[in-house]
Coordinates of C-alpha atoms and ligand atoms in Angstrom, one line a residue:
X1 CA 85.9 0.2 101.9
X2 CA 83.5 -2.2 103.8
X3 CA 85.0 -5.4 105.1
X4 CA 83.0 -8.2 106.5
X5 CA 84.0 -9.8 109.7
X6 CA 83.6 -13.5 110.1
X7 CA 81.7 -13.6 113.3
X8 CA 79.3 -11.6 115.4
X9 CA 81.2 -9.8 118.2
X10 CA 78.2 -9.5 120.4
X11 CA 77.2 -13.1 120.2
X12 CA 80.8 -14.3 120.8
X13 CA 81.1 -12.1 123.9
X14 CA 77.9 -13.4 125.5
X15 CA 79.6 -15.9 127.8
X16 CA 81.5 -13.2 129.8
X17 CA 80.0 -11.9 132.9
X18 CA 80.4 -8.3 134.1
X19 CA 79.6 -6.6 137.3
X20 CA 78.1 -3.5 135.5
X21 CA 75.5 -5.9 134.1
X22 CA 74.9 -7.2 137.6
X23 CA 74.5 -3.7 139.0
X24 CA 72.3 -2.8 136.0
X25 CA 70.1 -5.7 136.9
X26 CA 69.9 -4.7 140.5
X27 CA 69.0 -1.2 139.6
X28 CA 66.8 -1.7 136.7
X29 CA 64.2 -4.2 137.9
X30 CA 62.8 -4.4 134.4
X31 CA 65.2 -7.1 133.5
X32 CA 63.1 -9.8 135.0
X33 CA 63.9 -12.6 132.6
X34 CA 67.4 -12.8 133.8
X35 CA 68.0 -12.9 137.5
X36 CA 71.4 -11.7 138.9
X37 CA 71.8 -14.9 140.8
X38 CA 71.6 -16.8 137.5
X39 CA 74.3 -14.7 136.0
X40 CA 76.5 -15.1 139.0
X41 CA 76.5 -18.9 138.7
X42 CA 77.3 -18.9 135.1
X43 CA 80.5 -20.6 134.0
X44 CA 82.5 -18.1 131.9
X45 CA 85.3 -18.1 129.4
X46 CA 88.3 -17.0 131.4
X47 CA 90.1 -15.4 128.5
X48 CA 89.1 -11.7 128.3
X49 CA 87.4 -10.9 125.0
X50 CA 86.5 -13.0 122.1
X51 CA 89.0 -15.0 120.0
X52 CA 90.6 -12.7 117.5
X53 CA 90.3 -15.5 114.9
X54 CA 86.6 -15.2 115.0
X55 CA 86.1 -11.6 115.6
X56 CA 87.6 -8.4 114.4
X57 CA 86.9 -6.4 117.6
X58 CA 87.9 -7.0 121.1
X59 CA 85.5 -4.5 122.6
X60 CA 88.4 -2.3 123.9
X61 CA 88.8 -0.2 120.7
X62 CA 86.2 2.5 121.3
X63 CA 87.2 3.0 124.9
X64 CA 90.9 3.1 123.9
X65 CA 90.3 5.6 121.2
X66 CA 88.3 7.9 123.5
X67 CA 91.2 7.8 126.0
X68 CA 93.8 8.4 123.3
X69 CA 92.0 11.5 122.1
X70 CA 92.2 12.9 125.6
X71 CA 90.0 15.9 125.0
X72 CA 87.4 17.3 127.5
X73 CA 85.1 14.5 128.5
X74 CA 87.4 11.8 127.1
X75 CA 87.3 9.7 130.2
X76 CA 83.6 9.9 130.5
X77 CA 83.3 8.8 126.9
X78 CA 85.8 6.0 127.3
X79 CA 84.0 4.8 130.4
X80 CA 80.7 4.8 128.5
X81 CA 82.1 2.6 125.8
X82 CA 83.7 0.3 128.3
X83 CA 80.3 0.0 130.1
X84 CA 78.5 -0.6 126.9
X85 CA 80.9 -3.3 125.8
X86 CA 81.0 -4.9 129.2
X87 CA 77.2 -5.1 129.2
X88 CA 77.2 -6.9 125.9
X89 CA 80.0 -9.2 127.1
X90 CA 77.9 -10.0 130.1
X91 CA 74.7 -10.8 128.2
X92 CA 73.8 -14.5 128.6
X93 CA 71.7 -14.6 125.5
X94 CA 72.5 -14.0 121.9
X95 CA 71.6 -10.5 120.8
X96 CA 70.1 -10.6 117.3
X97 CA 68.0 -7.5 116.9
X98 CA 67.5 -4.0 118.1
X99 CA 64.7 -5.2 120.4
X100 CA 67.3 -7.2 122.4
X101 CA 69.3 -4.0 123.0
X102 CA 66.3 -2.2 124.5
X103 CA 66.6 -3.1 128.1
X104 CA 70.4 -3.2 128.3
X105 CA 72.0 -0.8 130.8
X106 CA 74.4 1.7 129.3
X107 CA 73.0 0.9 125.8
X108 CA 69.3 0.9 125.3
X109 CA 68.0 1.6 128.7
X110 CA 69.8 4.8 129.5
X111 CA 68.7 7.7 127.5
X112 CA 71.9 9.6 127.0
X113 CA 74.0 10.6 124.0
X114 CA 76.8 8.2 125.0
X115 CA 74.4 5.2 125.4
X116 CA 72.8 6.2 122.0
X117 CA 76.3 6.1 120.5
X118 CA 77.0 2.6 121.9
X119 CA 73.6 1.4 120.6
X120 CA 74.3 2.8 117.1
X121 CA 77.6 0.9 116.9
X122 CA 76.0 -2.3 118.2
X123 CA 73.2 -2.0 115.7
X124 CA 75.6 -1.5 112.9
X125 CA 77.5 -4.6 113.9
X126 CA 74.2 -6.5 114.2
X127 CA 73.1 -5.6 110.7
X128 CA 76.5 -5.5 108.8
X129 CA 78.7 -7.7 110.9
X130 CA 81.1 -4.8 111.4
X131 CA 81.0 -1.0 112.1
X132 CA 82.2 1.6 109.7
X133 CA 83.0 3.9 112.6
X134 CA 85.1 1.4 114.4
X135 CA 86.8 0.4 111.2
X136 CA 87.6 4.1 110.5
X137 CA 89.1 4.4 114.0
X138 CA 91.1 1.2 113.7
X139 CA 92.5 2.1 110.3
X140 CA 93.1 5.7 111.1
X141 CA 96.7 6.9 111.5
X142 CA 96.0 8.5 115.0
X143 CA 94.8 5.2 116.6
X144 CA 97.6 3.2 115.0
X145 CA 100.3 5.5 116.1
X146 CA 98.8 5.9 119.6
X147 CA 98.7 2.1 119.9
X148 CA 102.4 1.9 118.9
X149 CA 103.6 4.7 121.2
X150 CA 101.6 3.7 124.3
X151 CA 103.1 0.2 123.8
X152 CA 106.4 1.7 124.8
X153 CA 107.1 1.0 128.5
X154 CA 107.0 4.4 130.3
X155 CA 104.9 6.2 127.6
X156 CA 101.3 7.2 128.5
X157 CA 98.6 8.7 126.2
X158 CA 99.7 12.3 127.1
X159 CA 103.3 11.9 125.7
X160 CA 102.1 9.8 122.8
X161 CA 99.6 12.5 121.8
X162 CA 102.3 15.2 122.0
X163 CA 104.5 13.1 119.7
X164 CA 101.7 12.6 117.3
X165 CA 100.2 16.1 117.2
X166 CA 103.2 18.4 118.0
X167 CA 106.1 16.5 116.6
X168 CA 104.3 14.8 113.7
X169 CA 105.6 11.4 114.7
X170 CA 103.8 8.3 113.3
X171 CA 106.1 5.2 113.7
X172 CA 108.7 3.8 116.0
X173 CA 111.3 4.7 113.4
X174 CA 110.2 8.3 113.9
X175 CA 110.8 7.9 117.7
X176 CA 114.3 6.6 117.0
X177 CA 115.0 9.1 114.2
X178 CA 113.8 12.3 115.9
X179 CA 116.5 12.3 118.5
X180 CA 114.0 13.1 121.2
X181 CA 115.1 12.7 124.8
X182 CA 113.7 9.6 126.5
X183 CA 113.8 8.8 130.2
X184 CA 115.8 5.7 131.2
X185 CA 112.5 3.7 131.5
X186 CA 111.4 4.8 128.0
X187 CA 114.7 3.9 126.4
X188 CA 114.4 0.5 127.9
X189 CA 110.9 0.4 126.6
X190 CA 112.2 1.1 123.1
X191 CA 115.1 -1.4 123.4
X192 CA 112.8 -4.2 124.5
X193 CA 109.7 -3.1 122.5
X194 CA 109.0 -6.4 120.8
X195 CA 109.6 -8.5 123.9
X196 CA 107.4 -6.3 126.1
X197 CA 104.6 -6.3 123.5
X198 CA 104.7 -10.1 123.2
X199 CA 102.3 -11.7 125.7
X200 CA 103.7 -13.7 128.6
X201 CA 102.5 -17.3 128.3
X202 CA 101.3 -19.2 131.4
X203 CA 104.2 -21.7 131.2
X204 CA 106.6 -18.8 131.2
X205 CA 104.8 -17.2 134.1
X206 CA 105.0 -20.5 136.1
X207 CA 108.8 -20.6 135.7
X208 CA 109.1 -17.0 137.0
X209 CA 106.8 -17.7 139.8
X210 CA 108.9 -20.6 140.9
X211 CA 112.0 -18.4 140.9
X212 CA 110.4 -15.6 142.8
X213 CA 109.0 -18.2 145.3
X214 CA 112.5 -19.6 145.8
X215 CA 114.0 -16.1 146.4
X216 CA 111.1 -15.4 148.9
X217 CA 111.8 -18.6 150.8
X218 CA 115.5 -17.9 151.0
X219 CA 114.8 -14.4 152.4
X220 CA 112.2 -15.7 154.9
X221 CA 110.5 -19.1 154.8
X222 CA 107.2 -17.7 156.1
X223 CA 106.8 -15.2 153.3
X224 CA 103.8 -16.0 151.0
X225 CA 103.5 -15.3 147.3
X226 CA 100.2 -15.1 145.5
X227 CA 99.5 -14.8 141.8
X228 CA 97.1 -12.0 140.9
X229 CA 96.1 -10.0 137.8
X230 CA 94.9 -11.7 134.6
X231 CA 96.6 -15.1 135.4
X232 CA 94.6 -15.4 138.6
X233 CA 91.4 -14.9 136.5
X234 CA 92.5 -17.9 134.5
X235 CA 93.9 -16.1 131.5
X236 CA 96.5 -18.2 129.5
X237 CA 98.6 -15.1 128.7
X238 CA 99.1 -11.6 129.9
X239 CA 101.0 -8.4 129.3
X240 CA 102.7 -8.7 132.7
X241 CA 103.0 -11.0 135.8
X242 CA 101.5 -9.6 139.0
X243 CA 102.6 -11.2 142.4
X244 CA 101.6 -10.3 145.9
X245 CA 104.1 -10.9 148.7
X246 CA 103.0 -11.1 152.3
X247 CA 103.9 -12.5 155.7
X248 CA 101.3 -14.1 158.1
X249 CA 102.4 -11.7 160.8
X250 CA 101.7 -8.1 160.2
X251 CA 104.8 -5.9 159.9
X252 CA 107.2 -8.8 159.2
X253 CA 106.8 -8.2 155.4
X254 CA 108.6 -4.9 155.8
X255 CA 112.1 -4.5 154.3
X256 CA 111.8 -7.9 152.5
X257 CA 111.3 -6.6 149.0
X258 CA 114.8 -5.2 148.7
X259 CA 116.2 -8.6 149.9
X260 CA 114.1 -10.5 147.3
X261 CA 115.3 -8.2 144.5
X262 CA 118.9 -8.6 145.7
X263 CA 118.5 -12.4 145.5
X264 CA 117.1 -12.1 141.9
X265 CA 119.4 -9.3 140.8
X266 CA 121.1 -11.2 138.0
X267 CA 117.7 -11.7 136.4
X268 CA 116.5 -8.1 136.4
X269 CA 117.0 -5.6 133.6
X270 CA 115.2 -3.0 135.6
X271 CA 113.7 -2.6 139.0
X272 CA 111.6 0.5 139.4
X273 CA 110.7 0.5 143.1
X274 CA 108.0 2.5 144.7
X275 CA 108.1 2.7 148.5
X276 CA 104.9 2.5 150.4
X277 CA 103.5 6.0 151.3
X278 CA 101.0 5.1 153.9
X279 CA 99.1 2.0 155.0
X280 CA 97.1 4.0 157.4
X281 CA 93.4 3.4 156.6
X282 CA 92.3 6.5 158.5
X283 CA 94.2 8.9 156.4
X284 CA 92.0 8.1 153.5
X285 CA 94.5 9.6 151.0
X286 CA 94.1 6.6 148.7
X287 CA 90.3 6.8 148.8
X288 CA 89.8 8.5 145.5
X289 CA 92.8 7.0 143.6
X290 CA 92.9 3.7 141.9
X291 CA 96.6 3.4 142.8
X292 CA 97.4 2.0 146.2
X293 CA 100.2 2.8 148.5
X294 CA 101.9 -0.6 148.9
X295 CA 105.6 -1.0 148.5
X296 CA 106.1 -2.4 145.1
X297 CA 108.5 -3.0 142.3
X298 CA 107.5 -2.5 138.6
X299 CA 110.3 -4.5 137.0
X300 CA 111.6 -5.9 133.8
X301 CA 112.7 -9.5 134.2
X302 CA 115.0 -11.5 132.0
X303 CA 113.2 -14.7 131.1
X304 CA 115.8 -17.2 130.0
X305 CA 114.2 -19.3 127.2
X306 CA 116.3 -22.3 128.2
X307 CA 114.1 -22.6 131.4
X308 CA 111.4 -24.0 129.1
X309 CA 113.4 -25.4 126.2
X310 CA 116.3 -27.6 127.3
X311 CA 117.7 -27.6 123.7
X312 CA 118.7 -24.0 124.3
X313 CA 120.9 -24.9 127.3
X314 CA 124.0 -22.8 127.4
X315 CA 122.8 -20.4 124.7
X316 CA 122.1 -16.9 126.0
X317 CA 118.6 -16.6 124.7
X318 CA 116.2 -14.6 126.7
X319 CA 113.3 -12.2 126.5
X320 CA 112.3 -9.2 128.6
X321 CA 109.0 -9.6 130.5
X322 CA 107.2 -7.2 132.9
X323 CA 107.0 -8.4 136.5
X324 CA 105.2 -6.5 139.3
X325 CA 105.9 -7.4 142.9
X326 CA 103.6 -5.9 145.5
X327 CA 104.2 -6.2 149.2
X328 CA 101.1 -6.4 151.3
X329 CA 100.7 -6.5 155.1
X330 CA 98.6 -9.5 156.3
X331 CA 95.6 -7.5 157.6
X332 CA 95.1 -5.9 154.2
X333 CA 95.8 -9.0 152.2
X334 CA 92.2 -9.9 151.2
X335 CA 91.6 -6.3 150.0
X336 CA 94.9 -6.3 148.0
X337 CA 94.0 -9.7 146.5
X338 CA 90.6 -8.4 145.4
X339 CA 92.1 -5.1 144.1
X340 CA 94.9 -6.7 142.2
X341 CA 92.9 -9.5 140.6
X342 CA 91.0 -7.1 138.3
X343 CA 89.9 -6.6 135.7
X344 CA 90.4 -2.8 135.9
X345 CA 86.7 -2.4 134.9
X346 CA 85.5 -4.9 137.5
X347 CA 87.5 -3.0 140.2
X348 CA 86.1 0.4 139.0
X349 CA 82.6 -0.9 139.1
X350 CA 82.7 -2.7 142.4
X351 CA 84.2 0.4 144.0
X352 CA 81.6 2.6 142.4
X353 CA 78.9 0.2 143.6
X354 CA 80.3 0.2 147.1
X355 CA 80.4 4.0 147.3
X356 CA 77.1 4.8 145.7
X357 CA 74.9 1.9 146.8
X358 CA 76.5 1.0 150.2
X359 CA 78.2 4.3 151.2
X360 CA 81.4 2.3 151.6
X361 CA 84.8 3.3 150.3
X362 CA 86.6 0.2 149.0
X363 CA 90.3 0.2 148.1
X364 CA 93.1 -2.4 147.9
X365 CA 93.9 -1.4 151.5
X366 CA 90.5 -1.9 153.1
X367 CA 87.0 -0.7 153.3
X368 CA 85.4 2.0 155.5
X369 CA 81.9 3.5 156.0
X370 CA 81.5 7.0 154.5
X371 CA 79.1 7.8 157.3
X372 CA 80.7 6.3 160.4
X373 CA 84.3 6.2 159.1
X374 CA 84.3 2.7 160.7
X375 CA 86.8 0.3 159.1
X376 CA 85.8 -3.2 158.1
X377 CA 88.5 -5.8 158.5
X378 CA 88.3 -8.9 156.3
X379 CA 90.2 -12.1 156.1
X380 CA 88.9 -13.3 152.7
X381 CA 87.5 -11.9 149.5
X382 CA 84.2 -13.7 150.3
X383 CA 83.8 -11.6 153.4
X384 CA 84.3 -8.4 151.4
X385 CA 81.6 -9.5 148.9
X386 CA 79.3 -10.4 151.8
X387 CA 79.8 -7.0 153.5
X388 CA 78.9 -5.4 150.2
X389 CA 75.8 -7.6 149.9
X390 CA 77.0 -9.1 146.7
X391 CA 77.1 -12.8 145.8
X392 CA 80.7 -14.0 145.7
X393 CA 82.3 -14.2 142.3
X394 CA 85.3 -16.3 141.6
X395 CA 88.3 -14.6 139.9
X396 CA 87.4 -16.3 136.6
X397 CA 84.0 -14.6 136.7
X398 CA 85.5 -11.1 137.0
X399 CA 86.2 -10.8 133.3
X400 CA 85.0 -7.6 131.7
Ligands
DCT1 N1 94.5 -2.5 138.6 C1 93.5 -1.5 138.8 N2 93.6 -0.3 138.4 C2 94.7 0.1 137.7 C3 95.7 -0.8 137.4 C4 95.6 -2.1 137.9 O1 92.5 -1.8 139.5 N3 94.8 1.4 137.3 C5 94.3 -3.8 139.0 C6 93.3 -4.6 138.2 C7 94.1 -5.6 137.4 C8 95.4 -5.7 138.3 O2 95.5 -4.5 139.0 C9 96.6 -6.0 137.4 O3 96.7 -5.0 136.4 P1 97.2 -5.3 135.0 O4 98.4 -6.2 135.1 O5 97.4 -4.0 134.3 O6 96.0 -6.0 134.3 P2 95.7 -7.6 134.1 O7 94.3 -7.7 134.3 O8 96.6 -8.4 134.9 O9 96.0 -7.7 132.5 P3 97.2 -8.5 131.8 O10 96.9 -9.9 131.9 O11 97.3 -7.9 130.4 O12 98.5 -8.1 132.6
MG2 MG1 98.7 -8.2 134.7

């Protein structure tokens, strides 16, 4: 049953820098051989995770599996695995033996069952080059089906679990065959399954960016458009394209999204719009949620392949891609930029750090003191890092 992997996951991940490591360093002064400032200056590989050619695991599997299971404590367990793998990704030195794991936050340093579990898996990979437990998860029918089902646009772990456990479904054929009722979004997800599960390439993203930019200019030449998400971190491909739209004058961004969508309407397969609920910082209703209240459009865009390949001119060959447009008022732009650049784990950790270490609530809308309720305006991401007493990290250094 045992299969060898060709590389060492931990060693290959060592170039990536993670904020949980930074926080771990700050809290656990025992890690004297590596200074946080050294880590913050390191050049990193902008692609999340190690190359799949070299390594069997991406570091996401254990977290994913815990979330898929969805039982009591699932989120805490998923987070523990994410923190453990992020710490390993962040480590600037090659980890070769158990001793090297000893002082790592969320692995060897923390004395908890979850940290112990991370350590056990890491040790197994160190000695065998792979982990039986991870292999069992990856090869198991539950993980495989959950991966398939949650790959459908509009399907989350809860529905996927129901399909697996209650309806006994295992494959996409089962989804088609069982005659279950799907929402409009989910049926689009099924229809365009292969396209939506094919990564968007940077060159494709660039074409779409130009088109959205043109539409924005036609609506109002002062509108700005900013690339966020994985592409801003320097990734060469992503599962979607995330764009912030703003106007230098607060309030003038309002009502523009519908006009931009109208300009591009022939290119959209689907435009799921969400109106902004509240931009009022004082209400604090977004404080505990990762989701923000910006007006946005989670769309499916028709990418015409002839835009990149002139040989296809005239042929109706296109693929469906996920495009998110988020409209942001100028005074919240720096916060939205930070919040939408990711990674998800980086956002979670910097917010946790702000709250627990600085008593500051940080969201994509702004930042306020838990004690005084005072808001902190910021023009740039650098100012936000400064306010949090963190050294600035470029987007490419927020990979974890
Ligand atoms: N985000 C977040 N919390 C969420 C969802 C998103 O903080 N629950 C932030 C972090 C990343 C950014 O928004 C964009 O989200 P995704 O597009 O899902 O992630 P990505 O990093 O752009 O990954 P990909 O390249 O695969 O799209
Ligand atoms: Mg994205």
